[in-house]
XYZ file of C-alpha atoms in Angstrom:
710
model
C 20.941 53.175 -5.685
C 22.965 51.423 -8.054
C 21.107 48.896 -10.577
C 23.109 45.640 -9.494
C 22.336 46.434 -6.021
C 18.669 46.529 -6.856
C 19.268 42.985 -8.395
C 20.631 41.605 -5.992
C 18.774 42.543 -3.364
C 16.286 41.139 -5.390
C 18.134 37.665 -5.552
C 18.392 37.582 -1.886
C 14.735 38.247 -1.330
C 13.568 34.877 -3.212
C 16.223 32.876 -0.923
C 19.044 33.275 -3.284
C 22.877 33.724 -1.949
C 24.108 36.935 -4.350
C 28.152 37.178 -4.432
C 30.137 39.815 -5.866
C 32.174 38.962 -9.528
C 34.498 41.119 -11.152
C 32.571 42.849 -14.538
C 32.488 40.501 -17.560
C 34.178 37.710 -15.576
C 32.712 34.324 -14.806
C 34.314 33.386 -11.655
C 34.685 35.076 -7.939
C 37.972 36.433 -6.641
C 37.211 36.668 -3.090
C 38.611 34.426 -0.949
C 36.642 31.533 0.476
C 33.724 32.264 -1.716
C 31.727 29.135 -1.685
C 30.901 30.306 2.345
C 30.558 33.994 1.877
C 26.900 34.736 3.388
C 26.010 38.251 2.832
C 23.413 39.630 4.804
C 21.013 42.435 3.067
C 22.991 45.154 4.819
C 26.177 43.968 3.599
C 25.551 44.013 -0.035
C 25.815 47.693 -0.563
C 29.503 47.343 0.450
C 29.872 45.130 -2.732
C 27.370 46.517 -5.001
C 28.161 49.840 -4.520
C 27.674 51.500 -8.031
C 30.781 50.225 -9.934
C 30.546 47.986 -12.628
C 30.072 44.757 -11.146
C 28.867 41.262 -12.175
C 26.131 38.926 -9.919
C 27.235 35.541 -8.710
C 24.491 33.415 -7.217
C 25.577 30.674 -4.837
C 23.845 27.132 -6.069
C 22.524 24.347 -3.994
C 21.822 24.173 -0.259
C 22.859 27.439 0.139
C 19.778 29.357 -1.884
C 16.743 27.292 -1.457
C 18.271 23.692 -3.359
C 18.877 26.012 -6.636
C 20.191 24.461 -9.677
C 21.235 25.392 -12.647
C 21.606 23.129 -16.020
C 24.122 25.040 -18.340
C 23.309 24.303 -22.164
C 27.033 24.656 -23.202
C 26.952 23.464 -26.973
C 24.798 24.750 -29.214
C 23.000 21.195 -29.940
C 22.593 21.326 -26.389
C 20.951 24.641 -26.632
C 18.967 23.647 -29.236
C 17.581 20.397 -27.485
C 17.131 22.181 -24.268
C 13.097 22.247 -24.943
C 13.056 18.738 -26.049
C 14.429 16.893 -22.803
C 13.951 19.372 -19.665
C 11.330 19.874 -17.859
C 9.722 23.155 -18.219
C 10.536 25.846 -15.843
C 9.918 29.600 -15.669
C 13.146 30.444 -14.592
C 15.472 30.773 -18.073
C 18.336 33.288 -18.482
C 21.149 33.539 -21.200
C 22.535 36.168 -23.856
C 21.728 37.117 -27.659
C 24.339 34.273 -28.690
C 23.265 31.741 -26.776
C 19.526 32.188 -25.746
C 17.944 30.361 -22.963
C 20.950 28.430 -22.116
C 20.741 28.474 -18.245
C 17.535 26.294 -17.072
C 16.875 27.104 -13.345
C 15.053 23.975 -11.019
C 15.006 23.620 -7.496
C 15.313 20.491 -5.409
C 15.919 19.946 -1.901
C 17.249 16.482 -2.430
C 20.396 17.986 -4.387
C 21.712 16.861 -7.800
C 25.318 16.437 -7.834
C 27.008 18.888 -9.488
C 27.824 17.112 -12.690
C 29.775 17.577 -16.010
C 29.227 16.316 -19.549
C 32.224 16.487 -21.589
C 32.423 15.098 -25.270
C 35.731 12.769 -25.917
C 37.657 15.465 -26.815
C 36.972 18.045 -23.393
C 34.431 19.904 -25.035
C 31.830 20.791 -22.657
C 28.249 19.880 -23.802
C 26.183 20.394 -20.627
C 27.115 21.265 -16.786
C 24.875 20.563 -13.695
C 25.464 23.160 -11.173
C 24.615 22.645 -7.537
C 25.973 22.804 -3.980
C 29.707 24.255 -4.466
C 29.033 25.933 -7.360
C 27.898 29.507 -8.584
C 26.712 30.932 -11.966
C 26.506 34.682 -13.193
C 23.205 35.684 -13.376
C 21.150 38.359 -14.941
C 22.560 41.760 -14.187
C 25.923 41.157 -15.534
C 27.823 41.098 -18.775
C 29.659 38.071 -20.010
C 33.368 38.424 -21.198
C 31.995 38.898 -24.600
C 30.545 42.186 -23.997
C 27.005 40.411 -24.010
C 24.253 41.253 -21.597
C 22.975 38.193 -19.331
C 19.212 38.575 -19.855
C 16.390 36.988 -18.428
C 13.757 35.008 -20.958
C 11.469 34.152 -18.157
C 11.838 35.662 -14.739
C 9.632 33.603 -12.726
C 9.918 30.416 -10.048
C 12.191 27.564 -11.072
C 10.272 24.167 -11.212
C 10.911 21.964 -8.392
C 11.933 18.599 -9.438
C 13.766 15.265 -7.955
C 17.664 14.890 -8.400
C 17.000 11.512 -10.156
C 14.432 13.179 -12.392
C 16.583 15.879 -13.601
C 19.402 13.871 -13.888
C 17.851 11.234 -16.735
C 16.592 14.183 -18.373
C 20.007 16.086 -18.460
C 21.649 12.517 -19.320
C 19.198 12.145 -22.236
C 19.658 15.663 -23.495
C 23.561 15.432 -23.238
C 23.523 11.861 -25.276
C 21.150 13.671 -27.779
C 23.559 16.639 -28.363
C 26.703 14.707 -28.479
C 25.303 12.341 -31.175
C 23.439 14.759 -33.294
C 27.253 16.830 -33.517
C 28.764 13.715 -34.499
C 25.891 12.586 -36.822
C 27.219 11.125 -39.941
C 27.141 12.740 -43.302
C 24.474 12.116 -46.132
C 24.704 8.144 -47.115
C 25.422 6.494 -43.418
C 22.634 8.447 -41.680
C 19.908 5.683 -42.094
C 22.070 3.258 -40.928
C 23.020 5.139 -38.066
C 19.371 5.412 -37.396
C 18.810 1.874 -37.368
C 21.773 1.049 -34.979
C 20.630 4.000 -32.973
C 17.166 2.388 -32.587
C 18.600 -1.172 -31.820
C 20.479 0.548 -29.028
C 17.500 2.352 -27.793
C 15.393 -0.735 -27.970
C 17.404 -3.247 -26.274
C 18.416 -1.072 -23.486
C 14.450 -0.865 -22.475
C 13.323 2.625 -24.184
C 10.009 2.749 -24.982
C 8.416 3.047 -28.913
C 7.536 6.318 -28.256
C 10.554 7.316 -26.543
C 12.751 6.168 -28.828
C 10.912 7.678 -31.616
C 11.185 11.052 -29.684
C 14.955 10.421 -29.273
C 15.300 9.984 -32.670
C 13.347 13.013 -33.760
C 15.341 15.239 -31.597
C 18.605 13.995 -32.831
C 18.056 14.137 -36.508
C 16.622 17.734 -35.998
C 19.553 18.783 -33.975
C 21.583 17.691 -36.632
C 19.839 19.307 -39.360
C 18.958 15.803 -41.335
C 16.678 16.506 -43.978
C 14.964 12.951 -43.836
C 13.476 13.081 -40.355
C 10.566 11.135 -40.685
C 12.723 8.563 -42.753
C 14.964 8.560 -39.401
C 12.219 8.039 -36.902
C 10.628 4.922 -39.021
C 13.070 3.118 -38.263
C 12.022 3.056 -34.840
C 8.911 0.745 -35.928
C 11.232 -1.383 -38.409
C 13.713 -2.399 -35.882
C 11.120 -3.126 -32.896
C 9.294 -5.558 -35.610
C 12.962 -7.344 -35.646
C 13.280 -7.331 -32.370
C 10.158 -9.359 -32.164
C 10.886 -12.064 -34.481
C 14.251 -12.151 -32.603
C 15.727 -12.875 -36.343
C 19.165 -11.646 -35.200
C 18.672 -8.679 -38.185
C 18.442 -5.981 -35.552
C 21.847 -3.596 -35.018
C 22.673 -1.679 -32.023
C 25.581 -0.090 -30.610
C 28.494 -1.769 -32.065
C 27.191 -1.007 -35.704
C 26.704 2.630 -34.514
C 30.636 2.937 -33.025
C 31.275 1.658 -36.719
C 29.552 4.488 -37.958
C 30.145 7.459 -35.632
C 32.617 6.530 -33.263
C 33.358 4.002 -30.277
C 34.500 6.692 -28.107
C 31.157 8.702 -28.475
C 28.862 6.107 -28.311
C 30.270 4.767 -25.117
C 29.696 8.302 -23.810
C 26.075 8.312 -25.070
C 25.689 4.742 -23.213
C 27.098 5.835 -19.980
C 24.818 9.133 -19.953
C 21.366 7.191 -20.925
C 22.476 4.710 -18.335
C 22.680 1.769 -20.841
C 24.659 -1.041 -21.835
C 25.693 -2.759 -25.267
C 23.948 -6.205 -24.144
C 21.417 -7.484 -26.945
C 17.586 -7.839 -25.333
C 17.660 -11.605 -26.266
C 21.446 -12.677 -24.567
C 20.812 -13.720 -20.799
C 22.428 -10.865 -18.423
C 25.405 -11.271 -16.494
C 24.777 -11.934 -12.574
C 27.594 -11.901 -10.362
C 27.711 -11.409 -6.492
C 27.364 -8.026 -4.799
C 29.813 -8.167 -1.813
C 30.801 -5.593 0.824
C 33.841 -5.666 2.943
C 32.766 -4.768 6.749
C 35.945 -3.131 6.928
C 34.383 -0.394 3.910
C 31.409 -0.039 6.189
C 31.406 2.853 7.900
C 29.400 2.882 11.425
C 26.508 5.146 12.062
C 24.255 5.813 14.782
C 20.712 5.244 14.675
C 18.743 8.266 14.053
C 15.081 8.856 15.651
C 11.976 10.805 14.364
C 10.256 9.750 17.906
C 13.173 8.261 19.933
C 13.155 4.753 21.081
C 10.041 4.681 19.092
C 9.968 5.534 15.158
C 13.216 5.841 13.279
C 14.559 7.958 10.317
C 15.229 5.980 7.469
C 13.186 2.849 8.395
C 9.624 1.464 8.076
C 8.015 1.075 10.944
C 4.483 -0.251 11.310
C 0.995 0.753 13.690
C -1.324 -2.450 13.344
C -4.778 -1.895 14.821
C -8.777 -2.968 14.853
C -10.970 -0.362 12.884
C -11.971 2.792 15.351
C -9.408 2.873 17.691
C -7.555 5.578 16.584
C -4.512 4.563 14.231
C -4.902 7.260 11.829
C -5.444 10.039 14.663
C -2.340 8.670 15.806
C -0.481 9.172 12.915
C -1.952 12.561 12.329
C -0.724 13.577 15.590
C 2.303 12.716 14.653
C 2.170 14.685 11.471
C 1.245 17.862 13.551
C 3.860 17.479 16.003
C 6.616 17.089 13.576
C 5.255 20.134 11.413
C 5.249 22.313 14.513
C 8.659 20.794 16.505
C 6.359 19.821 19.404
C 7.709 17.502 21.654
C 6.510 13.889 21.630
C 4.035 12.851 24.745
C 6.871 11.133 26.651
C 9.618 13.672 26.317
C 7.320 16.781 26.747
C 10.527 19.151 27.226
C 12.210 17.996 24.089
C 11.534 20.297 20.824
C 11.850 18.170 17.988
C 13.423 19.287 14.753
C 10.160 21.097 12.359
C 9.921 18.943 9.296
C 7.858 18.361 6.443
C 5.019 15.123 6.081
C 3.738 13.544 3.042
C 0.687 11.505 3.620
C -1.234 8.541 1.346
C -4.362 8.398 3.164
C -6.769 5.983 1.107
C -9.461 5.309 3.800
C -10.354 9.405 4.627
C -11.835 12.613 2.404
C -9.128 15.240 2.335
C -11.547 17.871 2.646
C -14.068 16.806 5.708
C -12.020 14.731 7.659
C -8.185 14.932 7.582
C -7.809 18.787 7.076
C -10.040 19.419 10.229
C -7.890 16.922 12.143
C -4.740 18.245 11.518
C -6.194 21.976 12.669
C -7.742 20.393 15.682
C -4.249 18.981 16.460
C -2.329 22.278 15.875
C -0.204 21.257 12.486
C 1.297 23.738 10.780
C -0.741 22.287 7.145
C 1.612 24.364 4.793
C 4.218 21.219 5.900
C 1.918 18.781 4.967
C 0.937 17.039 1.733
C -1.141 14.794 0.462
C -0.010 12.155 -2.385
C -3.494 11.511 -3.801
C -2.306 9.522 -7.083
C -0.582 9.494 -10.337
C -0.976 11.515 -13.303
C 0.065 9.374 -16.272
C 0.681 11.603 -19.658
C 0.976 9.818 -23.287
C 3.905 11.357 -24.889
C 1.841 10.944 -28.408
C -1.333 12.390 -27.781
C -0.640 14.503 -24.657
C -3.415 12.815 -22.913
C -3.422 12.674 -19.173
C -4.798 9.692 -17.065
C -4.912 10.085 -13.167
C -4.085 6.788 -11.590
C -4.217 5.214 -8.021
C -0.534 5.177 -6.526
C 0.528 1.946 -6.414
C 3.982 1.240 -4.287
C 4.916 -2.008 -6.771
C 5.296 0.381 -9.590
C 5.011 3.868 -8.759
C 7.694 4.330 -5.955
C 10.157 6.574 -8.058
C 7.060 8.677 -8.239
C 6.906 8.979 -3.978
C 10.782 9.484 -4.236
C 9.857 12.487 -6.764
C 7.534 13.919 -4.044
C 9.725 13.701 -1.133
C 12.490 14.858 -3.071
C 10.617 18.476 -4.007
C 9.337 18.995 -0.254
C 11.816 20.903 1.608
C 12.939 18.599 5.051
C 10.818 16.169 4.496
C 10.911 13.795 7.820
C 7.965 11.548 7.725
C 6.155 9.651 5.281
C 2.445 8.065 6.294
C 0.723 4.778 4.355
C -2.522 4.346 5.516
C -3.584 1.778 5.150
C -0.507 0.052 3.492
C -2.875 -2.707 1.875
C -4.519 0.338 -0.132
C -1.690 0.904 -1.957
C -0.315 -2.967 -3.046
C -1.917 -3.011 -6.672
C -1.861 -6.608 -7.717
C 0.507 -7.951 -4.952
C -0.656 -10.917 -2.953
C -0.895 -9.609 0.556
C -0.866 -13.496 2.065
C 2.529 -14.206 0.182
C 5.712 -13.934 1.808
C 7.941 -13.210 -0.669
C 5.792 -10.813 -2.914
C 5.269 -8.807 0.162
C 8.935 -8.685 0.929
C 9.735 -7.499 -2.945
C 7.359 -4.445 -2.017
C 8.898 -3.531 1.645
C 12.624 -4.143 0.654
C 12.387 -1.363 -2.016
C 10.152 1.123 0.166
C 12.901 0.395 3.288
C 15.627 1.212 0.562
C 14.126 4.732 -0.215
C 13.415 5.290 3.512
C 17.126 4.701 3.851
C 18.023 6.587 1.045
C 16.412 9.863 1.500
C 16.237 9.906 5.462
C 13.210 9.619 6.026
C 10.526 7.887 8.267
C 7.592 6.049 6.586
C 4.681 4.658 8.972
C 2.520 2.066 7.249
C -0.731 1.334 8.963
C -2.179 -2.180 8.927
C -5.736 -3.786 10.421
C -5.381 -6.763 12.487
C -7.030 -10.172 11.379
C -9.481 -12.144 13.806
C -8.345 -14.226 16.374
C -6.076 -15.103 19.041
C -2.282 -15.400 19.056
C 0.870 -13.266 19.833
C 0.191 -9.810 18.843
C 3.137 -10.656 16.247
C 1.278 -12.847 14.172
C -2.078 -10.898 14.274
C -1.690 -8.195 11.375
C -3.628 -9.072 8.228
C -1.897 -10.757 5.577
C 1.975 -12.045 5.577
C 3.765 -12.027 8.533
C 6.402 -10.182 6.303
C 4.714 -7.002 7.103
C 5.596 -7.258 10.644
C 9.046 -9.187 10.262
C 10.555 -6.700 7.339
C 9.156 -3.558 9.855
C 11.885 -2.429 11.927
C 9.434 -1.617 14.590
C 5.943 -2.368 15.224
C 3.334 -0.888 17.692
C 0.279 -2.246 18.506
C -3.212 0.023 19.012
C -5.762 -1.790 21.421
C -8.224 -1.410 23.545
C -7.296 -1.257 27.575
C -9.614 -4.323 28.730
C -9.106 -2.597 31.957
C -10.615 0.640 31.737
C -14.527 0.811 33.119
C -15.228 3.600 30.565
C -13.904 1.860 27.323
C -12.310 4.684 26.223
C -8.605 4.243 26.865
C -6.509 3.113 24.351
C -3.031 1.816 24.362
C -0.015 1.952 21.918
C 2.140 -0.927 22.791
C 5.549 -2.199 21.405
C 5.115 -5.933 19.563
C 8.594 -5.606 18.008
C 11.713 -2.809 17.942
C 14.781 -3.829 15.972
C 16.405 -0.918 16.814
C 16.259 -0.115 20.296
C 15.015 -1.929 23.702
C 11.321 -2.981 23.621
C 10.442 -0.290 26.440
C 7.093 0.804 27.388
C 3.861 1.680 25.494
C 1.568 4.623 26.203
C -2.233 5.453 26.388
C -4.333 7.438 24.684
C -7.761 9.096 24.701
C -9.743 10.192 21.692
C -11.515 13.828 22.339
C -12.935 16.453 20.580
C -9.975 19.556 20.736
C -11.153 22.453 22.507
C -13.871 24.576 20.278
C -13.734 21.872 17.594
C -15.799 19.255 17.336
C -13.381 17.222 15.573
C -11.212 14.186 17.044
C -7.876 14.202 18.370
C -5.533 12.263 20.242
C -4.750 13.078 23.989
C -2.056 10.964 25.310
C -1.211 10.281 28.730
C 2.293 11.234 30.109
C 2.734 8.055 32.166
C 4.243 4.727 30.421
C 2.315 1.649 30.397
C 3.920 -1.531 31.563
C 1.630 -3.955 29.756
C 2.683 -5.938 27.052
C 0.840 -6.168 23.388
C 0.340 -9.673 24.389
C -1.266 -9.696 27.122
C -3.663 -6.386 26.318
C -4.730 -8.243 23.096
C -5.302 -12.011 24.640
C -9.062 -12.470 24.653
C -10.756 -13.344 27.779
C -11.970 -16.725 28.266
C -15.466 -17.437 27.741
C -17.492 -20.350 27.311
C -18.996 -21.211 24.125
C -22.429 -20.414 23.168
C -25.004 -18.205 25.079
C -25.031 -16.950 28.765
C -26.356 -19.473 31.227
C -29.700 -17.229 31.785
C -29.949 -17.195 28.069
C -29.655 -21.137 27.582
C -31.905 -21.684 30.600
C -34.231 -19.303 28.729
C -34.215 -21.306 25.488
C -34.697 -24.564 27.201
C -37.507 -23.600 29.168
C -39.660 -22.153 25.871
C -38.439 -25.650 23.996
C -39.826 -27.545 26.775
C -43.377 -25.479 26.696
C -43.317 -25.608 23.388
C -43.687 -29.497 23.224
C -45.362 -29.641 26.274
C -48.480 -30.633 24.213
C -46.930 -33.599 22.090
C -44.703 -33.714 18.762
C -44.043 -30.649 16.434
C -42.577 -29.963 13.161
C -39.040 -28.982 13.461
C -39.804 -26.251 11.022
C -42.292 -24.679 12.694
C -40.088 -24.458 15.968
C -37.370 -22.931 14.632
C -39.707 -20.241 12.769
C -41.313 -19.400 16.151
C -38.131 -19.424 18.288
C -35.894 -17.151 15.591
C -38.995 -15.179 14.133
C -41.069 -14.731 17.354
C -38.265 -14.830 20.098
C -35.295 -13.545 18.348
C -33.138 -16.910 19.229
C -30.415 -17.766 17.433
C -30.674 -21.324 15.078
C -27.751 -22.783 16.449
C -28.408 -21.674 20.476
C -32.083 -23.682 19.987
C -30.571 -26.539 18.328
C -28.076 -26.809 21.822
C -31.033 -26.744 24.173
C -32.789 -29.351 21.850
C -29.515 -31.482 23.087
C -29.424 -30.315 26.601
C -33.274 -31.621 26.777
C -32.959 -34.864 24.782
C -35.448 -33.847 22.302
C -36.235 -37.071 20.056
C -35.645 -36.124 16.441
C -37.739 -37.984 14.129
C -39.078 -38.670 10.561
C -42.164 -40.874 9.904
C -42.215 -40.225 6.113
C -38.934 -40.543 4.065
C -39.290 -38.282 2.134
C -40.904 -36.022 4.769
C -40.718 -33.092 7.448
C -38.637 -33.846 10.667
C -40.514 -33.791 14.065
C -39.608 -33.161 17.413
C -40.913 -34.307 21.036
C -40.173 -34.605 24.691
C -38.580 -37.645 26.050
C -40.148 -40.093 28.229
C -38.607 -40.313 31.118
C -40.238 -43.677 32.540
C -39.777 -45.404 28.999
C -36.941 -47.955 29.439
C -36.681 -47.817 25.535
C -35.819 -43.607 25.929
C -33.754 -44.432 29.061
C -31.459 -46.134 26.816
C -31.194 -43.192 24.416
C -33.173 -44.456 21.732
C -34.259 -41.495 19.703
C -34.856 -42.985 16.122
C -36.239 -46.070 14.228
C -32.388 -47.041 13.062
C -31.970 -47.809 16.750
C -33.100 -50.616 19.036
C -35.795 -50.304 20.926
C -38.784 -49.133 18.977
C -39.280 -46.735 15.876
C -40.750 -43.413 15.916
C -43.769 -42.452 13.871
C -46.063 -39.748 13.325
C -49.396 -38.990 15.286
C -51.496 -39.612 12.806
C -49.730 -43.321 12.051
C -49.340 -43.704 16.103
C -52.818 -43.204 16.259
C -54.107 -45.736 13.808
C -52.279 -48.389 15.180
C -53.193 -47.638 18.506
C -57.031 -47.968 17.936
C -55.831 -51.812 16.086
C -54.076 -52.669 19.151
C -56.534 -51.844 21.498
C -58.919 -54.062 19.562
C -56.464 -56.862 19.535
C -56.195 -56.477 23.381
C -52.301 -55.215 22.681
C -52.593 -51.891 24.037
C -50.452 -52.586 27.031
C -47.573 -53.405 24.632
C -47.438 -50.106 22.896
C -45.999 -47.425 25.047
C -47.361 -43.793 25.126
C -44.494 -42.167 23.398
C -45.104 -42.594 20.062
C -43.030 -45.738 19.798
C -44.144 -49.413 18.553
C -42.666 -51.854 20.760
C -40.480 -54.518 19.120
C -42.583 -57.772 20.047
C -45.800 -58.099 22.139
C -45.833 -60.002 25.590
C -46.019 -63.462 24.275
C -43.416 -63.550 21.523
C -45.985 -63.621 18.742
C -46.583 -60.078 17.920
C -46.001 -57.108 15.634
C -42.639 -56.923 13.364
C -40.941 -53.909 13.820
C -41.334 -51.607 10.587
C -38.582 -51.448 8.087
C -35.932 -48.685 8.309
C -37.583 -47.314 5.028
C -41.349 -47.959 5.565
C -43.723 -45.165 5.520
C -46.724 -44.850 7.834
C -49.521 -45.978 5.393
C -47.483 -49.537 4.882
C -47.242 -49.328 9.128
C -51.188 -49.048 9.185
C -51.299 -51.629 6.324
C -49.334 -54.289 8.257
C -51.093 -53.695 11.493
C -54.273 -54.166 10.349
C -52.864 -57.815 8.812
C -51.491 -58.230 12.013
C -55.068 -57.962 13.679
C -56.487 -60.240 11.437
C -53.805 -62.850 11.691
C -53.901 -62.555 15.767
C -58.374 -62.899 15.353
C -57.464 -66.159 13.476
C -55.093 -67.622 15.780
C -57.347 -66.687 18.808
C -60.298 -68.251 16.885
C -58.217 -71.610 16.418
C -57.491 -71.652 19.588
C -61.113 -71.438 20.560
C -62.472 -74.222 18.897
């Protein structure tokens, strides 16, 4: 067995596809080599002991393998400055560590970064390409060797593209760094271009230091200090800060144009307004595509869908059931004979603990947990201090983080955001424009990466059409392509049946809903979703419509409170405060219910002293004044007084033979029988004054009688 065969088999065991390449050559000579797929048994026929180089096919053929080939000496020198750290690095003696291996399921496109003269600076090799690996001999006669023979680091295509672009730009600049005498001006101009283009101060300093180091500039710290100087000038907006045009004068216009392109920057001054143009597309250039479904007719791939419902109905369990089915390829509940494509899942869960809730529920649902990931947060590293800070994930600022996470997970098909309100940051969920500013990029991400995104939300209280019941702005339901409501089945006597009903579906006919129960899986205490196979025809609006009911307590309860209040007032007037305390604390009645009972039996409310406490008493049905509905001293028919005052006035009236003119219900009459009677109390008159006037009235009446007798 030859060494090359052993090495080829090792590469095959790592999921890479080896192919034979002529000895001391770079390119294969076998026809159709990009489609060559050698089995382990077939390797011996190609690696048979004769001198042979070993090539490895890149990209999707080898589990997303990507080779970043550092061609220029400056690129080799700057590899560690810009590229992500990886444990798979190889090269040869004259170009050590010139090949850095990464993996990315959403593959980076093959890309070449060439200098204006055509010289290769950096090359990204991916699907459709191959690289001669260790175990081979370079055309120069140098053996190609591993420097780190570990696993490639998983990165997103976008993340790797930005890193390689900065590496190539720095390498090209360092190769064309000017001679002494112009280097300070070049650093000032480069700094101006970077800062105007959106680089932070820390990133600009890192970039300048890397360029000066690779160019072997002997005044590196002076070059780095230009960042602070330029930043101050830009803050003052004094127009003195240089930028790309000045750098083009010092170095080369063609070089500077390549650098700007590779960095993704434009030669636009920060203080100038940006140019705005309409983004038009002709539909003749738009290719028609069919909707791809994760759950046929219900949850689409490349779109944002939403599940809304009240707490405690199993919304999160439904999403975990979906995740379990995707991870195993288990058929959907309404399509039992149709296995689905196996894929990975990313969960964002802000309300349930991963260890004691989510994992046990996934296990109970039969999930392949090796295919389900949780995005717990974001780790932010300060480039100057190296400190790492853990932060909560936010859809407003961290969408690139979510994209990177999806990119590094093979075959990701589903992303669950539960609940979406927990990941809005400072976004006002009730402002339509702010919500759409979050959901539109989220929808673009779903479309670009080919994943289904399911957001979970709660319902607001109240009634109305189901589509208006989601908490927050209507934009949540409007932006989602499909909305599903989870609600109780009001016709189920057990109260355990749940309904999964369509609220809207922009991608298919609205169709029918489904029903499920939340039950413990066999041999487990953790809940799972048990679906019914038959469809449910009821609409979300019908299922979520609240049954009409009379306001206030039930009739039996109202009668009980009325009977209690009549009994409490049977012996005469009482303080309202005492009645409230007795009803609430001793009998458990609600204050509002007591007030309803008071109105029902027309209890008289009065306050004899102002200021003073309120009193309640039963009405007298035989009193003509009460029959007219008089209840206070401000209305015609009499004046309410407290029992003490009423007793004193009654005593005075009795001595004056006017007892018959006072009603027995605590009211003082407006006049005596002979129209020379007691004047009614003033509106603000208190009990003490009323007694004094009654005594005066008694003396006046006695005087009149004495005069009549004489």
